[in-house]
PDB file of C-alpha atoms in Angstrom:
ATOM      1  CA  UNK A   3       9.022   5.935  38.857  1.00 46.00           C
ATOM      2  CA  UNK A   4       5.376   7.037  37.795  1.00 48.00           C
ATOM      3  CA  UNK A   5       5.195  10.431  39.541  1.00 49.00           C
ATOM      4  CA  UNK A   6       1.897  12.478  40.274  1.00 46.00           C
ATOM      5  CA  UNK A   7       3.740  14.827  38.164  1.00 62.00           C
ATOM      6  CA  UNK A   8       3.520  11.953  34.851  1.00 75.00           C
ATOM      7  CA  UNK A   9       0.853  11.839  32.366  1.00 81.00           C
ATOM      8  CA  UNK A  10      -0.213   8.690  29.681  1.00 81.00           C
ATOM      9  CA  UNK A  11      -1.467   9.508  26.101  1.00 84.00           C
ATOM     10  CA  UNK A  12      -2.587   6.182  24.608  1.00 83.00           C
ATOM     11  CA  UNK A  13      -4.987   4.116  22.823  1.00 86.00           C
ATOM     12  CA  UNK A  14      -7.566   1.195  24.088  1.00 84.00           C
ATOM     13  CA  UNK A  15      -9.415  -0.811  22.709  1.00 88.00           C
ATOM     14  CA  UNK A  16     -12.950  -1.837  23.383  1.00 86.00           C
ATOM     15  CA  UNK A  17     -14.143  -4.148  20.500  1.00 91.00           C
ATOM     16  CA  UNK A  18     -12.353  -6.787  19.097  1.00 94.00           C
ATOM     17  CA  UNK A  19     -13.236  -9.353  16.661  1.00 96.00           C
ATOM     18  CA  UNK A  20     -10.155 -11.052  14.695  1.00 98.00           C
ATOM     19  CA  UNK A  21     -11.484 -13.855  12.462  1.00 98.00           C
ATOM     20  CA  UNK A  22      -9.935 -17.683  12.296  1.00 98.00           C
ATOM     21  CA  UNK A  23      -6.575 -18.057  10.658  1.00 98.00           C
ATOM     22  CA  UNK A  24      -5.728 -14.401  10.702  1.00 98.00           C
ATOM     23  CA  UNK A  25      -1.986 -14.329  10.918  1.00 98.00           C
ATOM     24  CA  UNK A  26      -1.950 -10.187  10.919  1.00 98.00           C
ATOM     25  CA  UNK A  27      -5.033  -8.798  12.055  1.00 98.00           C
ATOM     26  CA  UNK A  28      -3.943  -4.663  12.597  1.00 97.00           C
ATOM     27  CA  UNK A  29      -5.710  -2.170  14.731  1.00 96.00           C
ATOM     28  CA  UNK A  30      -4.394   1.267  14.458  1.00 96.00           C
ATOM     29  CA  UNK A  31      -5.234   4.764  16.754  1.00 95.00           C
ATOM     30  CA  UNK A  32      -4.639   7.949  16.610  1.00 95.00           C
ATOM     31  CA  UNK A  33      -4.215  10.265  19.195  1.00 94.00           C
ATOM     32  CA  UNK A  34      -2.789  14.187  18.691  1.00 95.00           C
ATOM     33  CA  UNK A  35      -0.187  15.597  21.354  1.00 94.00           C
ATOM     34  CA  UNK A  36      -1.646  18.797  22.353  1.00 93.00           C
ATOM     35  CA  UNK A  37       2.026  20.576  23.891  1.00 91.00           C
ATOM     36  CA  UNK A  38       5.362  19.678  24.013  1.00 92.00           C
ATOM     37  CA  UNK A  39       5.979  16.953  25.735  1.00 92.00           C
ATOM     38  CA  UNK A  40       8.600  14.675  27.533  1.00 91.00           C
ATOM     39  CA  UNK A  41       8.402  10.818  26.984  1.00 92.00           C
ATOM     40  CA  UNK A  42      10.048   8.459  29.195  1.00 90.00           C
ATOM     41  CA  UNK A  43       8.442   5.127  28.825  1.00 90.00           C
ATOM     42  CA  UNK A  44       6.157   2.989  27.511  1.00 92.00           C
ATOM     43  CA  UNK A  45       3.534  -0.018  28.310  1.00 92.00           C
ATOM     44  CA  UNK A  46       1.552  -2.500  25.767  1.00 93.00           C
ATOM     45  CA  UNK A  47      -0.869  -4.982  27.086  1.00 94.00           C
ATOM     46  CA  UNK A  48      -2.462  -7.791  24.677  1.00 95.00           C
ATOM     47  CA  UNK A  49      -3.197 -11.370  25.526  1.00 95.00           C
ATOM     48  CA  UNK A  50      -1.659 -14.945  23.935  1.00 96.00           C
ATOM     49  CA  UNK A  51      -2.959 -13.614  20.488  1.00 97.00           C
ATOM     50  CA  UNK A  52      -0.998 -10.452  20.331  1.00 96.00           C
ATOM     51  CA  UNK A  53       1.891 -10.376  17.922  1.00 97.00           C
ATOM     52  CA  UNK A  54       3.603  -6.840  17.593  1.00 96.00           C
ATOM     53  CA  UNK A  55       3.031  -2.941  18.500  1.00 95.00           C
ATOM     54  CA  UNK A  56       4.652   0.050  17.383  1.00 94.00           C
ATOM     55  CA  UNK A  57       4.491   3.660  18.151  1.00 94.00           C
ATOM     56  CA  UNK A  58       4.770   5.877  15.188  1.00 96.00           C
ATOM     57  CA  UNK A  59       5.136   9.875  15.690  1.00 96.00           C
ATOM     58  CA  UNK A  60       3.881  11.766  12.966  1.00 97.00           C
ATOM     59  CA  UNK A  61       5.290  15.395  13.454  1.00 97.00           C
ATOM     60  CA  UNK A  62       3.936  18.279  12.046  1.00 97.00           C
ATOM     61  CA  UNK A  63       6.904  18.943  10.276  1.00 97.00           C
ATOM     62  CA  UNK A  64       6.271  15.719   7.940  1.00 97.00           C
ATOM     63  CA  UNK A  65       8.767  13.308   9.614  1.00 96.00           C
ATOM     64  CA  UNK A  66       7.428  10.296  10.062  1.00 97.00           C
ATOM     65  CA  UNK A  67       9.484   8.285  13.267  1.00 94.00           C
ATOM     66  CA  UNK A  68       8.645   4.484  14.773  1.00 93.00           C
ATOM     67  CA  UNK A  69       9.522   5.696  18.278  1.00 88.00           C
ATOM     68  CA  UNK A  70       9.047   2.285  19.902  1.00 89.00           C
ATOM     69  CA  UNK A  71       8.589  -0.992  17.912  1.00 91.00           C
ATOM     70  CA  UNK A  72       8.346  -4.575  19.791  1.00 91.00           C
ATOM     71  CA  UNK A  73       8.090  -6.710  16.671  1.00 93.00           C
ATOM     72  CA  UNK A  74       7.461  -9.825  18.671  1.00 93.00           C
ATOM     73  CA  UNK A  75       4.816  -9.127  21.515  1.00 93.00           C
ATOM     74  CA  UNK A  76       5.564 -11.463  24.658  1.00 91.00           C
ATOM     75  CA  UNK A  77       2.508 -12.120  26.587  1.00 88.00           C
ATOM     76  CA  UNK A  78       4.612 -12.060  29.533  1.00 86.00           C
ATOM     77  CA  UNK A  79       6.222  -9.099  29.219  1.00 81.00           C
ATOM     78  CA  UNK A  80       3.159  -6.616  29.924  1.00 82.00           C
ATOM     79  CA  UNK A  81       5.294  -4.490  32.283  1.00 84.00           C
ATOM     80  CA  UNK A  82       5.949  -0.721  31.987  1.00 86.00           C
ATOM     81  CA  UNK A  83       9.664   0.386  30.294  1.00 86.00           C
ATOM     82  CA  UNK A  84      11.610   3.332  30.449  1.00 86.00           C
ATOM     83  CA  UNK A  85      14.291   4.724  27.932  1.00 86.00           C
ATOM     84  CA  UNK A  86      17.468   5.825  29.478  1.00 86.00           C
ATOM     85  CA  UNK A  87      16.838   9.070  28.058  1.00 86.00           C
ATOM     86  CA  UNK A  88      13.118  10.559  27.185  1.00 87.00           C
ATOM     87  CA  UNK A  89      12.478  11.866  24.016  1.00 89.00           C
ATOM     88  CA  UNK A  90      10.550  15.428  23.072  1.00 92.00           C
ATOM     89  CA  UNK A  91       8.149  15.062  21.290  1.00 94.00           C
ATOM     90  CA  UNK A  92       6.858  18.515  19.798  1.00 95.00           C
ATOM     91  CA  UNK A  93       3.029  20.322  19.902  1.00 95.00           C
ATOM     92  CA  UNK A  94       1.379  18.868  16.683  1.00 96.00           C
ATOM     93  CA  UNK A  95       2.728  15.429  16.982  1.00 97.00           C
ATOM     94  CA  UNK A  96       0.242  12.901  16.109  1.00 97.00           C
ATOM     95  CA  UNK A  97       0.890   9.165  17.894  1.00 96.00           C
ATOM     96  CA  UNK A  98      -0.029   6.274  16.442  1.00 96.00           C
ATOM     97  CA  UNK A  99      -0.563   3.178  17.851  1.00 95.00           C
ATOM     98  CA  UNK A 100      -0.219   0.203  16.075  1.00 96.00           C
ATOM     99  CA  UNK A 101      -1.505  -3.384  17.047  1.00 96.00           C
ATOM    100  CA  UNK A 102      -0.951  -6.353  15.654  1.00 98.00           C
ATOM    101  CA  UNK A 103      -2.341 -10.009  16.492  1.00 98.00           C
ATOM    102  CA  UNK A 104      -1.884 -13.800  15.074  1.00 98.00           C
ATOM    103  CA  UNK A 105      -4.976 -15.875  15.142  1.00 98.00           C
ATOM    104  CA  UNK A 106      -3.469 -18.652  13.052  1.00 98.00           C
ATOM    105  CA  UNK A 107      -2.446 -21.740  13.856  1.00 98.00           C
ATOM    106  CA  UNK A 108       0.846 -20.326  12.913  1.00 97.00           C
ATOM    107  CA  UNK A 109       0.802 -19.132  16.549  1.00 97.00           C
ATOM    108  CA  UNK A 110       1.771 -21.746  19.082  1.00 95.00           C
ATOM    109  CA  UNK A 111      -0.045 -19.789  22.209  1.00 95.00           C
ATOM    110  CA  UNK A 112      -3.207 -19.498  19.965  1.00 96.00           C
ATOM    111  CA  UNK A 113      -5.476 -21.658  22.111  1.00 95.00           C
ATOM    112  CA  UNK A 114      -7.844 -22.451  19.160  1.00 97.00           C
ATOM    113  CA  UNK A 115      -7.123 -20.870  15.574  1.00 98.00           C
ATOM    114  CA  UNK A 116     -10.585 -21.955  14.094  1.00 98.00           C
ATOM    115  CA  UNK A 117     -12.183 -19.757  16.153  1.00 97.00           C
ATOM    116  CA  UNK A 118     -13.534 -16.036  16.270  1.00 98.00           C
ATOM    117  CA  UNK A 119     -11.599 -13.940  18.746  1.00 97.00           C
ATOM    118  CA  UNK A 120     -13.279 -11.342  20.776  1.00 97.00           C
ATOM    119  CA  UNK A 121     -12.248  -8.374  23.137  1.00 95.00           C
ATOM    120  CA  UNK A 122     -12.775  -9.926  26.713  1.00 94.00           C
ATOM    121  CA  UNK A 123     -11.071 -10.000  30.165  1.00 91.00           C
ATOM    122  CA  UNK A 124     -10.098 -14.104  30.154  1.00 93.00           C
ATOM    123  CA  UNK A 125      -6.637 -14.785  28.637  1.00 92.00           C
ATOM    124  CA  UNK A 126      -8.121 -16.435  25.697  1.00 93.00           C
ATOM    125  CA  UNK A 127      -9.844 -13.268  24.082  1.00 95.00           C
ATOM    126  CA  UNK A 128      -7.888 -10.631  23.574  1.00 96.00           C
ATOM    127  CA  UNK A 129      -7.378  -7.217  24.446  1.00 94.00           C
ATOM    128  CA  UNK A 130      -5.123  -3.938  23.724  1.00 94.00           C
ATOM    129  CA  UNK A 131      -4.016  -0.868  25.749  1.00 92.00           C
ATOM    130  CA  UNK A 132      -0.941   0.893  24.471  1.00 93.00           C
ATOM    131  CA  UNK A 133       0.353   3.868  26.256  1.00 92.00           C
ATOM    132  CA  UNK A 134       2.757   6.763  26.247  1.00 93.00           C
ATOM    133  CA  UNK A 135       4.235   8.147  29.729  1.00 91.00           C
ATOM    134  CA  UNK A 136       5.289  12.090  29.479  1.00 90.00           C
ATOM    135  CA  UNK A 137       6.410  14.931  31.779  1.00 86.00           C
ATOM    136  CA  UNK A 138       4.749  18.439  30.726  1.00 82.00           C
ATOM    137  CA  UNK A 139       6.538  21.646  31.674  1.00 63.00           C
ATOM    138  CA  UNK A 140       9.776  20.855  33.210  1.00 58.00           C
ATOM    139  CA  UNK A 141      11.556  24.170  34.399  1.00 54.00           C
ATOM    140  CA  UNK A 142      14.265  21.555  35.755  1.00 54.00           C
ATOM    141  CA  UNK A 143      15.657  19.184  33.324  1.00 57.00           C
ATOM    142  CA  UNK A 144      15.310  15.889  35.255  1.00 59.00           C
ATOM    143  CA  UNK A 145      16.999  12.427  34.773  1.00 65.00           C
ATOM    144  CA  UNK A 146      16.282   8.407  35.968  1.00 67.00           C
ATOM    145  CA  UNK A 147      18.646   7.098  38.938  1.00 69.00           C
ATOM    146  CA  UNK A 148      17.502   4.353  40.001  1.00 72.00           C
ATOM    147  CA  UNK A 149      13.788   4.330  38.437  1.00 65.00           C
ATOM    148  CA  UNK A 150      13.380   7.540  40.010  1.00 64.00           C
ATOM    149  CA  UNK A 151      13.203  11.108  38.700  1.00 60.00           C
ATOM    150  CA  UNK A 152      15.906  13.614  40.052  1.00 60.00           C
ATOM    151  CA  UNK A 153      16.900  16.999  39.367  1.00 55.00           C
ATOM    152  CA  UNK A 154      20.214  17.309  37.688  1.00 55.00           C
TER     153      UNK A 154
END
């Protein structure tokens, strides 16, 4: 369903540090849409620490709109999703990506609450990648059948 034709705006993050007991540690990035563009889907990756992640669009008009919210992060559900329908999302439009992880003891995945968590590639740090997939320029309107783009 990812074409050549499909772009990602998103947010990583490289440096992590959530201290012991934190029940709501929050991470947030910006990024600015540069044209008019399409969004079809979504993806979110954190480890057993991560808690929730939201996608607010800021337009330039002043609206403020949570696009996507998952207000109870699965670890095992760091798989792409597409809406039934994608959403424009005007030139102007600044994304925000907003991260959210439980440290506490609170958390029954936490592997150890008393202790300092750090970005790292092991399940038991903790990472975050959030990302945006778009279509640019469609002359064609197109549509999902299937998990594939079509013309209608």
């Amino acid at each position: 369903f990812i074409t050549k034709s499909s772009h990602k705006i998103g947010a990583l993050v490289g440096r992590l540090e959530i201290p012991p007991g934190e029940s709501n540690y929050e991470i947030r990035k910006r990024r600015k849409v540069k044209e008019t563009i399409q969004v079809y889907g979504s993806w979110t990756h954190m480890h057993l620490r991560g808690k929730s992640n939201r996608f607010v669009f800021h337009y330039p008009d002043g609206r403020v709109e949570t696009a996507f919210n998952i207000p109870k992060y699965s670890f095992d559900w760091q798989r792409p999703y597409f809406l039934k329908e994608s959403v424009t999302v005007p030139e102007g439009t600044t994304i925000e990506y907003i991260g959210v992880w439980d440290n506490s003891s609170g958390n029954p995945l936490n592997p150890d609450p008393t202790q300092t968590v750090y970005w790292g590639g092991s399940t038991f740090d903790e990472m975050y990648g959030s990302t945006l997939y778009y279509w640019t320029n469609l002359d064609t309107p197109l549509e999902v059948r299937n998990g594939i783009a079509v013309t209608k």
